[in-house]
Amino acid sequence: MARGRFILLEGCDRAGKSTQCAMLVAALKERGHSVELCKFPDRTTTIGKMIHAYLTNTEELDDRAIHLLFSANRWEAMQTIKRKLLAGTHLVVDRYAYSGVAFSAAKGLDLTWCKDPDRGLIRPDITFFLDLPSSDAEKRGGFGEERYEKREFQERVRDVFLQLRSKEWVMIDARKSVEAMHYEILRDTENKVRVAEADAQLEEEDDVLPEDMFQDS
Ligand code: NYM
Ligand code: MG
């Protein structure tokens, strides 16, 4: 049996990630796949509640301290993520370690220092980067409600994201319609899943998870 695939959607604020994640989960379900949505930060855990207080400006935290909390929020999810992938469930993930590095490095923290705590997390099988110019993001509803939602800062975040871009990234122009983006994301995801299933049939088992996030950079 093929393990589930880790499908990540990344991007700046207001790029449409959450909408696309929901549509992708629904489409994969409709096609008979076992699939679940994961979101980072996961604001429901104890660590997640501290992150939420910071993002909504209820609490102030040192830049390095909040960076480590975001990372810890991913590490605390790893056992569950591992179990689900090995059980054959695909995970559609709304933000991950790339957001962690991009938002902290945009504040001026050292890039390598930012990557270090996330090294060894499960690496996504495919990453879609929803790219939206910050001038367009600013015009979308809700921009400016949370910490970081400022045009100039988002531009720096985008620059770091682009530095982190690696070969498994698929760039999506987020100025396109919701449907056009969904079509591209679903098509590439289905191809990825199909190849994985074919490989698993040849090799009989497919139970090794790539726990090497940021290990090659
Ligand atoms: N964010 C998200 C970080 O700064 N570091 C991280 O590791 C992650 C996962 O949190 N502006 C930032 C990006 C967003 C904010 O995310 C909340 P969302 O997707 O709006 O709930
Ligand atoms: Mg947000």
Tab-separated table of N, CA and C and ligand atoms in Angstrom, residues 13-14 43 95 146 149, ligand 2:
chain	number	residue	atom	x	y	z
A	13	ASP	N	0.161	36.082	3.347
A	13	ASP	CA	-1.210	36.222	3.831
A	13	ASP	C	-2.145	36.662	2.701
A	14	ARG	N	-3.362	36.118	2.734
A	14	ARG	CA	-4.436	36.455	1.776
A	14	ARG	C	-4.208	35.935	0.347
A	43	ARG	N	-3.852	26.357	16.319
A	43	ARG	CA	-4.114	27.246	17.467
A	43	ARG	C	-4.842	26.541	18.606
A	95	ARG	N	0.189	25.918	5.310
A	95	ARG	CA	1.412	26.497	5.895
A	95	ARG	C	2.230	25.456	6.667
A	146	GLU	N	-4.323	41.049	11.744
A	146	GLU	CA	-3.353	40.380	12.614
A	146	GLU	C	-1.953	40.939	12.412
A	149	GLU	N	0.384	41.601	8.968
A	149	GLU	CA	-0.412	41.878	7.774
A	149	GLU	C	-0.238	43.322	7.308
B	2	MG	MG	-3.932	34.885	8.579
